[in-house]
Structures are given as C-alpha cells and as structure tokens.
PDB file of C-alpha atoms in Angstrom:
ATOM      1  CA  MET A 741     -19.079  32.152   7.436  1.00 45.00           C
ATOM      2  CA  GLY A 742     -20.038  34.237   4.383  1.00 47.00           C
ATOM      3  CA  TYR A 743     -23.498  35.400   3.391  1.00 41.00           C
ATOM      4  CA  ASP A 744     -25.016  36.338   0.060  1.00 47.00           C
ATOM      5  CA  ASN A 745     -26.387  39.871   0.376  1.00 47.00           C
ATOM      6  CA  ASP A 746     -28.517  39.472  -2.746  1.00 49.00           C
ATOM      7  CA  LYS A 747     -30.686  36.804  -1.129  1.00 46.00           C
ATOM      8  CA  PRO A 748     -33.667  37.932   1.041  1.00 46.00           C
ATOM      9  CA  LEU A 749     -33.380  37.178   4.722  1.00 43.00           C
ATOM     10  CA  LYS A 750     -35.815  34.656   6.041  1.00 42.00           C
ATOM     11  CA  SER A 751     -38.365  35.739   8.629  1.00 39.00           C
ATOM     12  CA  ARG A 752     -37.311  33.074  11.097  1.00 39.00           C
ATOM     13  CA  PHE A 753     -34.017  34.916  11.557  1.00 37.00           C
ATOM     14  CA  TYR A 754     -35.966  37.542  13.573  1.00 37.00           C
ATOM     15  CA  ARG A 755     -37.372  36.829  16.969  1.00 43.00           C
ATOM     16  CA  ARG A 756     -40.044  39.591  17.094  1.00 43.00           C
ATOM     17  CA  PRO A 757     -42.766  40.246  14.493  1.00 46.00           C
ATOM     18  CA  SER A 758     -41.948  43.953  14.713  1.00 44.00           C
ATOM     19  CA  ASP A 759     -38.451  43.272  13.451  1.00 44.00           C
ATOM     20  CA  ALA A 760     -39.839  41.461  10.448  1.00 43.00           C
ATOM     21  CA  GLU A 761     -42.464  44.141   9.803  1.00 45.00           C
ATOM     22  CA  SER A 762     -39.870  46.907   9.889  1.00 45.00           C
ATOM     23  CA  ARG A 763     -38.141  45.160   7.000  1.00 45.00           C
ATOM     24  CA  ASP A 764     -41.337  44.552   5.013  1.00 50.00           C
ATOM     25  CA  LEU A 765     -41.120  40.836   5.734  1.00 47.00           C
ATOM     26  CA  PRO A 766     -44.086  38.654   6.649  1.00 50.00           C
ATOM     27  CA  ALA A 767     -44.521  37.855  10.295  1.00 50.00           C
ATOM     28  CA  PRO A 768     -43.302  34.408  11.286  1.00 48.00           C
ATOM     29  CA  GLN A 769     -45.930  31.702  11.081  1.00 52.00           C
ATOM     30  CA  ARG A 770     -46.476  28.926  13.558  1.00 52.00           C
ATOM     31  CA  ARG A 771     -44.961  25.712  12.281  1.00 50.00           C
ATOM     32  CA  THR A 772     -47.666  23.328  11.144  1.00 49.00           C
ATOM     33  CA  THR A 773     -45.532  20.956   9.088  1.00 49.00           C
ATOM     34  CA  PRO A 774     -46.072  17.373  10.303  1.00 51.00           C
ATOM     35  CA  GLN A 775     -43.119  15.805  12.053  1.00 51.00           C
ATOM     36  CA  PRO A 776     -41.243  13.171  10.057  1.00 48.00           C
ATOM     37  CA  GLN A 777     -41.568   9.552  11.009  1.00 49.00           C
ATOM     38  CA  ARG A 778     -39.016   8.192  13.443  1.00 46.00           C
ATOM     39  CA  MET A 779     -35.873   7.067  11.702  1.00 45.00           C
ATOM     40  CA  HIS A 780     -34.204   3.768  12.359  1.00 46.00           C
ATOM     41  CA  SER A 781     -31.020   3.752  14.380  1.00 43.00           C
ATOM     42  CA  HIS A 782     -28.900   3.650  11.222  1.00 47.00           C
ATOM     43  CA  GLY A 783     -30.617   6.734   9.808  1.00 48.00           C
ATOM     44  CA  ALA A 784     -32.550   5.087   6.969  1.00 48.00           C
ATOM     45  CA  HIS A 785     -36.263   5.391   6.342  1.00 50.00           C
ATOM     46  CA  PRO A 786     -38.059   2.149   7.307  1.00 49.00           C
ATOM     47  CA  ASP A 787     -39.493   1.760   3.805  1.00 51.00           C
ATOM     48  CA  ARG A 788     -36.344   2.740   1.982  1.00 52.00           C
ATOM     49  CA  LYS A 789     -33.587   0.217   1.310  1.00 50.00           C
ATOM     50  CA  ARG A 790     -29.984   1.254   1.681  1.00 49.00           C
ATOM     51  CA  PRO A 791     -28.135   1.121  -1.655  1.00 47.00           C
ATOM     52  CA  GLU A 792     -25.757  -1.822  -1.851  1.00 52.00           C
ATOM     53  CA  ARG A 793     -22.120  -0.891  -2.336  1.00 60.00           C
ATOM     54  CA  ALA A 794     -20.170  -2.661  -5.052  1.00 61.00           C
ATOM     55  CA  ALA A 795     -16.987  -4.563  -4.223  1.00 60.00           C
ATOM     56  CA  PRO A 796     -13.740  -2.579  -4.662  1.00 66.00           C
ATOM     57  CA  GLU A 797     -12.408  -2.566  -8.219  1.00 66.00           C
ATOM     58  CA  ASN A 798      -9.033  -4.013  -7.221  1.00 83.00           C
ATOM     59  CA  LEU A 799     -10.609  -7.290  -6.069  1.00 90.00           C
ATOM     60  CA  ILE A 800     -10.983 -10.384  -8.236  1.00 92.00           C
ATOM     61  CA  PHE A 801     -13.130 -13.113  -6.736  1.00 92.00           C
ATOM     62  CA  GLY A 802     -14.457 -16.482  -7.766  1.00 92.00           C
ATOM     63  CA  ILE A 803     -12.441 -19.578  -8.688  1.00 92.00           C
ATOM     64  CA  HIS A 804     -12.460 -19.131 -12.472  1.00 93.00           C
ATOM     65  CA  PRO A 805     -11.797 -15.332 -12.548  1.00 93.00           C
ATOM     66  CA  VAL A 806      -8.849 -15.697 -10.139  1.00 93.00           C
ATOM     67  CA  ARG A 807      -7.414 -18.628 -12.132  1.00 93.00           C
ATOM     68  CA  GLU A 808      -7.727 -16.631 -15.363  1.00 93.00           C
ATOM     69  CA  ALA A 809      -6.008 -13.624 -13.750  1.00 90.00           C
ATOM     70  CA  ILE A 810      -3.040 -15.777 -12.674  1.00 90.00           C
ATOM     71  CA  GLU A 811      -2.736 -17.373 -16.102  1.00 90.00           C
ATOM     72  CA  ALA A 812      -2.935 -13.963 -17.785  1.00 85.00           C
ATOM     73  CA  GLY A 813      -0.033 -12.687 -15.689  1.00 81.00           C
ATOM     74  CA  THR A 814      -2.098 -10.071 -13.868  1.00 81.00           C
ATOM     75  CA  GLY A 815      -0.181  -8.507 -10.999  1.00 81.00           C
ATOM     76  CA  ILE A 816      -1.673  -9.880  -7.775  1.00 87.00           C
ATOM     77  CA  GLU A 817      -0.646  -8.688  -4.311  1.00 85.00           C
ATOM     78  CA  LYS A 818      -2.134 -11.611  -2.414  1.00 88.00           C
ATOM     79  CA  ILE A 819      -4.934 -14.152  -2.514  1.00 93.00           C
ATOM     80  CA  TYR A 820      -7.295 -14.807   0.367  1.00 93.00           C
ATOM     81  CA  PHE A 821      -8.625 -18.348   0.657  1.00 93.00           C
ATOM     82  CA  ARG A 822     -11.437 -19.403   2.934  1.00 90.00           C
ATOM     83  CA  LYS A 823     -10.357 -21.375   5.967  1.00 86.00           C
ATOM     84  CA  SER A 824     -11.731 -24.861   5.571  1.00 70.00           C
ATOM     85  CA  ALA A 825     -10.439 -26.422   8.795  1.00 58.00           C
ATOM     86  CA  GLY A 826     -12.947 -26.193  11.619  1.00 55.00           C
ATOM     87  CA  GLU A 827     -15.679 -24.592   9.520  1.00 61.00           C
ATOM     88  CA  VAL A 828     -18.988 -26.087   8.438  1.00 61.00           C
ATOM     89  CA  LEU A 829     -19.247 -26.188   4.659  1.00 61.00           C
ATOM     90  CA  SER A 830     -22.374 -26.490   2.561  1.00 65.00           C
ATOM     91  CA  PRO A 831     -22.582 -29.335  -0.019  1.00 64.00           C
ATOM     92  CA  GLN A 832     -21.825 -26.833  -2.774  1.00 67.00           C
ATOM     93  CA  GLU A 833     -18.805 -25.500  -0.882  1.00 66.00           C
ATOM     94  CA  ARG A 834     -17.515 -29.023  -0.248  1.00 63.00           C
ATOM     95  CA  ALA A 835     -17.780 -29.728  -3.961  1.00 62.00           C
ATOM     96  CA  GLY A 836     -15.513 -26.755  -4.686  1.00 67.00           C
ATOM     97  CA  VAL A 837     -12.778 -27.737  -2.229  1.00 75.00           C
ATOM     98  CA  GLY A 838     -10.844 -29.628  -4.901  1.00 82.00           C
ATOM     99  CA  ALA A 839     -10.896 -26.654  -7.276  1.00 87.00           C
ATOM    100  CA  LEU A 840      -9.800 -24.330  -4.462  1.00 89.00           C
ATOM    101  CA  ASN A 841      -6.895 -26.606  -3.550  1.00 88.00           C
ATOM    102  CA  ALA A 842      -5.780 -26.709  -7.191  1.00 91.00           C
ATOM    103  CA  LEU A 843      -5.984 -22.914  -7.345  1.00 93.00           C
ATOM    104  CA  ARG A 844      -3.977 -22.633  -4.114  1.00 91.00           C
ATOM    105  CA  THR A 845      -1.232 -24.795  -5.660  1.00 92.00           C
ATOM    106  CA  GLN A 846      -1.263 -22.695  -8.826  1.00 92.00           C
ATOM    107  CA  ALA A 847      -0.939 -19.476  -6.799  1.00 91.00           C
ATOM    108  CA  ALA A 848       1.956 -20.904  -4.754  1.00 89.00           C
ATOM    109  CA  GLU A 849       3.790 -21.901  -7.940  1.00 88.00           C
ATOM    110  CA  ALA A 850       3.368 -18.325  -9.191  1.00 86.00           C
ATOM    111  CA  ASP A 851       4.973 -17.000  -5.965  1.00 82.00           C
ATOM    112  CA  ILE A 852       1.790 -15.195  -4.940  1.00 86.00           C
ATOM    113  CA  HIS A 853       1.312 -14.554  -1.241  1.00 85.00           C
ATOM    114  CA  ILE A 854      -1.526 -16.708   0.151  1.00 90.00           C
ATOM    115  CA  GLN A 855      -3.517 -16.120   3.316  1.00 89.00           C
ATOM    116  CA  GLU A 856      -6.329 -18.201   4.804  1.00 91.00           C
ATOM    117  CA  VAL A 857      -9.111 -16.166   6.410  1.00 92.00           C
ATOM    118  CA  PRO A 858     -12.611 -16.796   7.817  1.00 91.00           C
ATOM    119  CA  VAL A 859     -15.469 -16.640   5.350  1.00 90.00           C
ATOM    120  CA  GLU A 860     -16.771 -13.514   7.104  1.00 92.00           C
ATOM    121  CA  LYS A 861     -13.769 -11.565   5.845  1.00 92.00           C
ATOM    122  CA  LEU A 862     -14.367 -12.718   2.278  1.00 93.00           C
ATOM    123  CA  ASP A 863     -18.014 -11.688   2.584  1.00 91.00           C
ATOM    124  CA  ARG A 864     -16.980  -8.296   3.910  1.00 92.00           C
ATOM    125  CA  LEU A 865     -14.392  -7.711   1.186  1.00 90.00           C
ATOM    126  CA  THR A 866     -16.737  -8.611  -1.658  1.00 90.00           C
ATOM    127  CA  ARG A 867     -19.861  -7.010  -0.131  1.00 89.00           C
ATOM    128  CA  HIS A 868     -21.357 -10.523   0.058  1.00 86.00           C
ATOM    129  CA  GLY A 869     -20.560 -11.305  -3.565  1.00 87.00           C
ATOM    130  CA  ASN A 870     -20.258 -14.861  -4.906  1.00 89.00           C
ATOM    131  CA  HIS A 871     -16.580 -15.288  -4.022  1.00 90.00           C
ATOM    132  CA  GLN A 872     -16.617 -19.134  -3.917  1.00 90.00           C
ATOM    133  CA  GLY A 873     -14.053 -19.051  -1.134  1.00 91.00           C
ATOM    134  CA  VAL A 874     -11.313 -17.056  -2.894  1.00 94.00           C
ATOM    135  CA  VAL A 875     -10.540 -13.349  -3.308  1.00 94.00           C
ATOM    136  CA  ALA A 876      -7.470 -11.935  -5.066  1.00 93.00           C
ATOM    137  CA  VAL A 877      -6.165  -8.415  -4.518  1.00 90.00           C
ATOM    138  CA  ALA A 878      -4.890  -6.965  -7.787  1.00 87.00           C
ATOM    139  CA  ALA A 879      -1.706  -4.890  -7.671  1.00 84.00           C
ATOM    140  CA  ALA A 880      -1.993  -1.149  -8.217  1.00 85.00           C
ATOM    141  CA  ILE A 881       1.139  -1.117 -10.404  1.00 88.00           C
ATOM    142  CA  ALA A 882       2.795  -3.359 -12.988  1.00 87.00           C
ATOM    143  CA  TYR A 883       5.760  -5.180 -11.428  1.00 89.00           C
ATOM    144  CA  ARG A 884       9.019  -5.693 -13.342  1.00 91.00           C
ATOM    145  CA  GLU A 885      10.443  -9.176 -13.713  1.00 91.00           C
ATOM    146  CA  ILE A 886      13.792  -9.633 -11.967  1.00 94.00           C
ATOM    147  CA  ASN A 887      15.530 -11.010 -15.086  1.00 95.00           C
ATOM    148  CA  GLU A 888      14.213  -8.151 -17.213  1.00 95.00           C
ATOM    149  CA  LEU A 889      15.374  -5.667 -14.579  1.00 95.00           C
ATOM    150  CA  ALA A 890      18.840  -7.254 -14.406  1.00 96.00           C
ATOM    151  CA  GLU A 891      19.212  -6.975 -18.178  1.00 97.00           C
ATOM    152  CA  ALA A 892      18.309  -3.279 -18.091  1.00 96.00           C
ATOM    153  CA  ILE A 893      20.722  -2.630 -15.215  1.00 97.00           C
ATOM    154  CA  GLU A 894      23.521  -4.507 -16.990  1.00 97.00           C
ATOM    155  CA  ALA A 895      22.991  -2.366 -20.098  1.00 97.00           C
ATOM    156  CA  GLN A 896      23.316   0.785 -17.978  1.00 96.00           C
ATOM    157  CA  ILE A 897      26.568  -0.477 -16.448  1.00 96.00           C
ATOM    158  CA  GLU A 898      27.982  -1.330 -19.879  1.00 96.00           C
ATOM    159  CA  ALA A 899      27.107   2.210 -20.988  1.00 96.00           C
ATOM    160  CA  GLY A 900      29.291   3.608 -18.195  1.00 94.00           C
ATOM    161  CA  GLU A 901      26.499   4.423 -15.757  1.00 95.00           C
ATOM    162  CA  ALA A 902      26.428   3.485 -12.067  1.00 95.00           C
ATOM    163  CA  PRO A 903      22.824   2.611 -11.168  1.00 97.00           C
ATOM    164  CA  VAL A 904      21.574   2.238  -7.611  1.00 98.00           C
ATOM    165  CA  VAL A 905      18.995  -0.396  -6.656  1.00 98.00           C
ATOM    166  CA  VAL A 906      17.248  -0.523  -3.265  1.00 98.00           C
ATOM    167  CA  VAL A 907      16.259  -3.866  -1.745  1.00 98.00           C
ATOM    168  CA  LEU A 908      13.710  -3.834   1.090  1.00 97.00           C
ATOM    169  CA  ASP A 909      13.861  -6.889   3.329  1.00 96.00           C
ATOM    170  CA  SER A 910      10.512  -7.397   5.124  1.00 91.00           C
ATOM    171  CA  VAL A 911       9.531  -3.720   5.262  1.00 95.00           C
ATOM    172  CA  THR A 912       5.802  -4.190   5.843  1.00 92.00           C
ATOM    173  CA  ASP A 913       4.648  -0.741   6.964  1.00 93.00           C
ATOM    174  CA  ILE A 914       2.833   0.957   4.084  1.00 93.00           C
ATOM    175  CA  ARG A 915       3.813   4.508   5.044  1.00 94.00           C
ATOM    176  CA  ASN A 916       7.476   3.601   5.446  1.00 95.00           C
ATOM    177  CA  PHE A 917       7.418   1.831   2.099  1.00 96.00           C
ATOM    178  CA  GLY A 918       5.815   4.820   0.394  1.00 96.00           C
ATOM    179  CA  ALA A 919       8.280   7.245   1.985  1.00 96.00           C
ATOM    180  CA  ILE A 920      11.251   5.121   0.873  1.00 97.00           C
ATOM    181  CA  ALA A 921       9.889   4.995  -2.671  1.00 97.00           C
ATOM    182  CA  ARG A 922       9.564   8.784  -2.669  1.00 97.00           C
ATOM    183  CA  SER A 923      13.150   9.289  -1.473  1.00 97.00           C
ATOM    184  CA  ALA A 924      14.413   6.680  -3.943  1.00 97.00           C
ATOM    185  CA  GLU A 925      12.738   8.349  -6.905  1.00 97.00           C
ATOM    186  CA  CYS A 926      14.057  11.773  -5.873  1.00 97.00           C
ATOM    187  CA  ALA A 927      17.572  10.322  -5.518  1.00 97.00           C
ATOM    188  CA  GLY A 928      17.497   8.771  -8.997  1.00 96.00           C
ATOM    189  CA  VAL A 929      17.328   5.121  -7.897  1.00 97.00           C
ATOM    190  CA  ALA A 930      16.956   2.701 -10.802  1.00 97.00           C
ATOM    191  CA  ALA A 931      14.550   0.280  -9.103  1.00 97.00           C
ATOM    192  CA  LEU A 932      13.106  -1.084  -5.882  1.00 98.00           C
ATOM    193  CA  ILE A 933      13.105  -4.807  -5.114  1.00 97.00           C
ATOM    194  CA  VAL A 934      10.723  -6.261  -2.529  1.00 96.00           C
ATOM    195  CA  PRO A 935       9.999  -9.860  -1.506  1.00 92.00           C
ATOM    196  CA  ALA A 936       6.888 -11.627  -2.735  1.00 85.00           C
ATOM    197  CA  LYS A 937       5.958 -12.290   0.899  1.00 83.00           C
ATOM    198  CA  HIS A 938       6.350 -10.200   4.051  1.00 86.00           C
ATOM    199  CA  ALA A 939       6.283  -6.891   2.211  1.00 90.00           C
ATOM    200  CA  ALA A 940       4.044  -3.839   2.291  1.00 89.00           C
ATOM    201  CA  PRO A 941       1.308  -4.025  -0.347  1.00 86.00           C
ATOM    202  CA  VAL A 942       1.464  -1.632  -3.256  1.00 86.00           C
ATOM    203  CA  ASN A 943      -1.999  -0.162  -2.870  1.00 83.00           C
ATOM    204  CA  ALA A 944      -3.626   3.261  -3.027  1.00 83.00           C
ATOM    205  CA  GLU A 945      -2.346   4.202   0.435  1.00 88.00           C
ATOM    206  CA  ALA A 946       1.232   3.272  -0.469  1.00 90.00           C
ATOM    207  CA  ILE A 947       1.042   5.267  -3.704  1.00 91.00           C
ATOM    208  CA  LYS A 948      -0.329   8.257  -1.793  1.00 92.00           C
ATOM    209  CA  SER A 949       2.457   7.976   0.813  1.00 93.00           C
ATOM    210  CA  SER A 950       5.009   7.914  -2.011  1.00 94.00           C
ATOM    211  CA  ALA A 951       3.524  11.089  -3.567  1.00 94.00           C
ATOM    212  CA  GLY A 952       3.080   9.103  -6.777  1.00 93.00           C
ATOM    213  CA  ALA A 953       6.675   7.855  -6.899  1.00 95.00           C
ATOM    214  CA  LEU A 954       5.511   4.231  -7.095  1.00 94.00           C
ATOM    215  CA  ASN A 955       3.990   5.067 -10.469  1.00 92.00           C
ATOM    216  CA  LEU A 956       7.372   6.325 -11.685  1.00 95.00           C
ATOM    217  CA  ILE A 957      10.042   4.029 -10.260  1.00 96.00           C
ATOM    218  CA  PRO A 958      10.253   0.361 -11.367  1.00 95.00           C
ATOM    219  CA  VAL A 959       9.324  -2.095  -8.617  1.00 96.00           C
ATOM    220  CA  CYS A 960      10.348  -5.738  -8.781  1.00 95.00           C
ATOM    221  CA  ARG A 961       8.814  -8.431  -6.586  1.00 91.00           C
ATOM    222  CA  ALA A 962      11.208 -11.325  -6.104  1.00 91.00           C
ATOM    223  CA  GLY A 963      10.451 -14.773  -4.759  1.00 87.00           C
ATOM    224  CA  SER A 964      13.964 -14.847  -3.271  1.00 92.00           C
ATOM    225  CA  LEU A 965      15.786 -11.673  -2.263  1.00 96.00           C
ATOM    226  CA  ARG A 966      18.977 -13.666  -1.934  1.00 96.00           C
ATOM    227  CA  GLY A 967      18.620 -14.845  -5.521  1.00 96.00           C
ATOM    228  CA  ALA A 968      17.865 -11.301  -6.718  1.00 97.00           C
ATOM    229  CA  VAL A 969      20.916  -9.837  -4.965  1.00 97.00           C
ATOM    230  CA  SER A 970      23.142 -12.653  -6.272  1.00 97.00           C
ATOM    231  CA  LEU A 971      21.915 -11.916  -9.790  1.00 97.00           C
ATOM    232  CA  LEU A 972      22.743  -8.203  -9.471  1.00 97.00           C
ATOM    233  CA  LYS A 973      26.156  -8.935  -7.965  1.00 97.00           C
ATOM    234  CA  GLY A 974      26.821 -11.186 -10.941  1.00 96.00           C
ATOM    235  CA  ILE A 975      26.474  -8.254 -13.351  1.00 96.00           C
ATOM    236  CA  GLY A 976      28.964  -6.109 -11.425  1.00 96.00           C
ATOM    237  CA  MET A 977      27.090  -4.411  -8.584  1.00 98.00           C
ATOM    238  CA  GLN A 978      28.384  -4.105  -5.016  1.00 97.00           C
ATOM    239  CA  CYS A 979      25.931  -4.823  -2.207  1.00 98.00           C
ATOM    240  CA  VAL A 980      25.791  -2.526   0.841  1.00 97.00           C
ATOM    241  CA  ALA A 981      23.774  -3.507   3.911  1.00 97.00           C
ATOM    242  CA  ALA A 982      22.467  -0.671   6.082  1.00 95.00           C
ATOM    243  CA  THR A 983      22.841  -1.758   9.711  1.00 91.00           C
ATOM    244  CA  GLU A 984      23.525   0.095  12.948  1.00 86.00           C
ATOM    245  CA  LYS A 985      25.615  -2.865  14.149  1.00 85.00           C
ATOM    246  CA  SER A 986      28.502  -2.047  11.804  1.00 88.00           C
ATOM    247  CA  ASN A 987      31.575  -0.036  12.759  1.00 88.00           C
ATOM    248  CA  THR A 988      31.880   1.185   9.167  1.00 94.00           C
ATOM    249  CA  LEU A 989      30.079   4.459   8.454  1.00 96.00           C
ATOM    250  CA  ILE A 990      28.133   5.165   5.281  1.00 96.00           C
ATOM    251  CA  TYR A 991      30.554   8.048   4.586  1.00 96.00           C
ATOM    252  CA  GLU A 992      33.357   5.505   4.209  1.00 96.00           C
ATOM    253  CA  VAL A 993      31.534   3.538   1.497  1.00 96.00           C
ATOM    254  CA  ASP A 994      32.199   4.239  -2.177  1.00 96.00           C
ATOM    255  CA  PHE A 995      28.683   4.754  -3.562  1.00 96.00           C
ATOM    256  CA  VAL A 996      29.906   6.001  -6.931  1.00 96.00           C
ATOM    257  CA  GLN A 997      30.099   2.469  -8.329  1.00 96.00           C
ATOM    258  CA  PRO A 998      26.984   0.429  -9.245  1.00 97.00           C
ATOM    259  CA  THR A 999      25.389  -0.344  -5.885  1.00 98.00           C
ATOM    260  CA  VAL A1000      22.621  -2.398  -4.299  1.00 98.00           C
ATOM    261  CA  ILE A1001      21.510  -0.893  -0.966  1.00 98.00           C
ATOM    262  CA  VAL A1002      19.713  -3.303   1.365  1.00 98.00           C
ATOM    263  CA  MET A1003      17.362  -1.942   4.042  1.00 97.00           C
ATOM    264  CA  GLY A1004      15.833  -4.207   6.690  1.00 94.00           C
ATOM    265  CA  ALA A1005      12.685  -4.158   8.810  1.00 87.00           C
ATOM    266  CA  GLU A1006      12.813  -1.997  11.939  1.00 78.00           C
ATOM    267  CA  ASP A1007      12.098  -4.860  14.308  1.00 81.00           C
ATOM    268  CA  ARG A1008      14.276  -7.605  12.803  1.00 84.00           C
ATOM    269  CA  GLY A1009      16.720  -5.837  10.532  1.00 89.00           C
ATOM    270  CA  ILE A1010      18.216  -7.632   7.537  1.00 94.00           C
ATOM    271  CA  SER A1011      17.973 -11.418   7.511  1.00 93.00           C
ATOM    272  CA  ARG A1012      21.206 -13.260   8.285  1.00 93.00           C
ATOM    273  CA  ASP A1013      21.425 -14.986   4.884  1.00 93.00           C
ATOM    274  CA  LEU A1014      21.050 -11.698   3.026  1.00 95.00           C
ATOM    275  CA  LEU A1015      23.418  -9.880   5.376  1.00 94.00           C
ATOM    276  CA  ASN A1016      26.151 -12.462   4.740  1.00 94.00           C
ATOM    277  CA  LEU A1017      25.739 -11.940   0.995  1.00 96.00           C
ATOM    278  CA  CYS A1018      26.468  -8.216   1.198  1.00 96.00           C
ATOM    279  CA  ASP A1019      29.967  -6.897   0.428  1.00 96.00           C
ATOM    280  CA  VAL A1020      29.831  -4.039   2.939  1.00 95.00           C
ATOM    281  CA  GLN A1021      27.885  -3.370   6.143  1.00 96.00           C
ATOM    282  CA  ALA A1022      27.572   0.309   7.028  1.00 96.00           C
ATOM    283  CA  GLY A1023      25.766   2.401   9.609  1.00 94.00           C
ATOM    284  CA  ILE A1024      24.676   5.999  10.176  1.00 95.00           C
ATOM    285  CA  PRO A1025      26.452   7.797  13.056  1.00 93.00           C
ATOM    286  CA  LEU A1026      23.917   8.815  15.712  1.00 91.00           C
ATOM    287  CA  ALA A1027      24.526  11.416  18.411  1.00 91.00           C
ATOM    288  CA  GLY A1028      21.328  11.002  20.432  1.00 89.00           C
ATOM    289  CA  ARG A1029      20.206   8.404  22.925  1.00 89.00           C
ATOM    290  CA  ILE A1030      17.775   6.613  20.587  1.00 88.00           C
ATOM    291  CA  GLU A1031      19.494   3.606  19.059  1.00 83.00           C
ATOM    292  CA  SER A1032      18.245   3.805  15.480  1.00 84.00           C
ATOM    293  CA  LEU A1033      16.379   5.833  12.879  1.00 90.00           C
ATOM    294  CA  ASN A1034      13.050   4.996  11.321  1.00 92.00           C
ATOM    295  CA  VAL A1035      13.772   2.839   8.250  1.00 95.00           C
ATOM    296  CA  SER A1036      12.393   5.423   5.821  1.00 96.00           C
ATOM    297  CA  ALA A1037      14.518   8.188   7.411  1.00 96.00           C
ATOM    298  CA  ALA A1038      17.599   5.947   7.342  1.00 96.00           C
ATOM    299  CA  ALA A1039      16.984   5.137   3.683  1.00 97.00           C
ATOM    300  CA  ALA A1040      16.782   8.842   2.821  1.00 97.00           C
ATOM    301  CA  VAL A1041      20.078   9.574   4.620  1.00 97.00           C
ATOM    302  CA  ILE A1042      21.916   6.768   2.807  1.00 97.00           C
ATOM    303  CA  LEU A1043      20.415   7.490  -0.596  1.00 98.00           C
ATOM    304  CA  PHE A1044      21.373  11.140  -0.490  1.00 97.00           C
ATOM    305  CA  GLU A1045      24.876  10.343   0.758  1.00 97.00           C
ATOM    306  CA  SER A1046      25.138   8.230  -2.390  1.00 96.00           C
ATOM    307  CA  ARG A1047      23.753  11.136  -4.384  1.00 96.00           C
ATOM    308  CA  ARG A1048      26.216  13.579  -2.777  1.00 96.00           C
ATOM    309  CA  GLN A1049      29.219  11.426  -3.676  1.00 96.00           C
ATOM    310  CA  ARG A1050      28.097  11.099  -7.279  1.00 93.00           C
ATOM    311  CA  PHE A1051      27.419  14.824  -7.522  1.00 92.00           C
ATOM    312  CA  GLU A1052      30.882  15.739  -6.221  1.00 92.00           C
ATOM    313  CA  ARG A1053      32.650  13.405  -8.665  1.00 87.00           C
ATOM    314  CA  SER A1054      30.597  14.352 -11.689  1.00 78.00           C
TER     315      SER A1054
END
C-alpha cells in the first residue's frame, strides 16, 4: 500500500500523546461523535429509499413494442411469454390473452425462439415494469439472412475463392460458442450458421468470450440447418461433419475446396438428419484415454487443419 508523504499524518495513527506531541501534532481527542442509527439488514437508511434500477437495454417488453420490433425486423434472440396455464390472472390480464396469443403466433412465424415462464421471471427481468406478459431479448448483433449469405458465398466461389462456413448444431454453451467464433474469425471463416432454436444466445457474455469476433464475422440464424446446408451444397460446397465415430481422419479430407464444417453439441453430437446430408464424416485422432475433445477445442483443430492445407497450396 502506498502513502502520500505530502499529507500530514493523523493523530489517531499514534497510540501515545507523547508520540503526537513529539511531532507537533495535537493530542488525540476522545471521540464524542454520536453513533449512527442502526442500519437495516440490507444496508440502507430507514428513511432513504433504494434507487430503482432500470430494465436492461436489450429487453423489449409490452405487447405493442414487441410486435413493432418483430414487424421492423429487429434481431430478437428469444421471447418470454407469461405462463397462463395454472396461474390466476387479473381481469386486465385475461383481456390481453387474445393479443398475447396473436403475438405468439406472429413470433413463431418469424422463427423466433419462444419460452413460457412464470410471471415472477418477467417481473425480475423488467424490474417490475409493465411487461403485459411478454418480454423480448434483442440480439447483440445483426444476423445475416441465409439467402443473402448464400449469394455472397456463391460470388466468392465464382471468383475462384474457396470459402469455409461453420455450422453449429445445438451448441448451447455460451463460452464454447464464443471460443468457436474466435477461432473461426482467426482462421478466416466466411460465416457461422446457428439454428434459430437450441443455440447459445449472442449476448454480451458470448461477445466477450469471442474476444469481439462475433462483431466481425457474419452470423446467420437459420430456421432449418438442413435447409441451410442443402442450399450451400447447391452452390458447390462440400459438407464435412466432425465426429469421433468416423474412421476417416481430418488430415485425409481435402479442405482446399469450398467447405461447410458441421460441429455438433458435446452431449448429442450432430443430428442424424444433418449427419446423413454431409459428404464426409471425419474425426480427430486422439492418443489419450478421454474419448473426445471439447467442441470449441475440436473446432479450432479442424479449422486450422483447413488453414494449413490452404497455406501449403497457396
């Protein structure tokens, strides 16, 4: 701990009056300051109100604001709706059930992930704001449309380039998602594709885990991963599934051509429908006794094997 030598030392630093007198300081005085009133258990003064915290800026709540956000094309991670089954609703809340149901249908048609939660969670999220039974979580980034992305990729292929796209099938851990995005950006990946449901949210924590890569690399959210992969295969890309169950090694795969790399969740792997759509299934050779790598570590190994091959042939 540092001290400022220019500041006078306080008398209470000395235990004996003689010490203070020898330094031309006044002798310590008996403390006569009245004791403060007892604080409440939460630390606030009984007559002082705690300042109310505002709801987070990435939340949109209320029936009309959420509807307007959907219609305006605002990127929305998910929408929380109040559970109506088994809960007692006020007359005003019952009157809004029809509007909430219509909004739920509109959100489903827009391929937005929907989750029903108790009203207490909505109150907690909005700091007891007037949420009217619905809260939307706005995305921290602007998603790319799959058709727009496919057009850009096709233009790169026609120009003689060999882009790489990473598809994440049900990778829900935020830190894994952020780490994969970081590796993908460093490896020159053209885009990430995630499902509209069962995917890690792109929030502040994910962006931090990616070291800002999620602000640099295009991210596409697809309602159907199978449809997205089929679209990319149709413009001339091969599809490689990363799976430890394959006898083919990643070093045997030609990554120099335009490639879609599919990574699956650690617990379930790649879904059967998507796995059957892939042209090649390849694994990473492991020498230890643990059966598999963390999905973000596996993604980094595969992406930089792809990078190595391209570097050697350039």
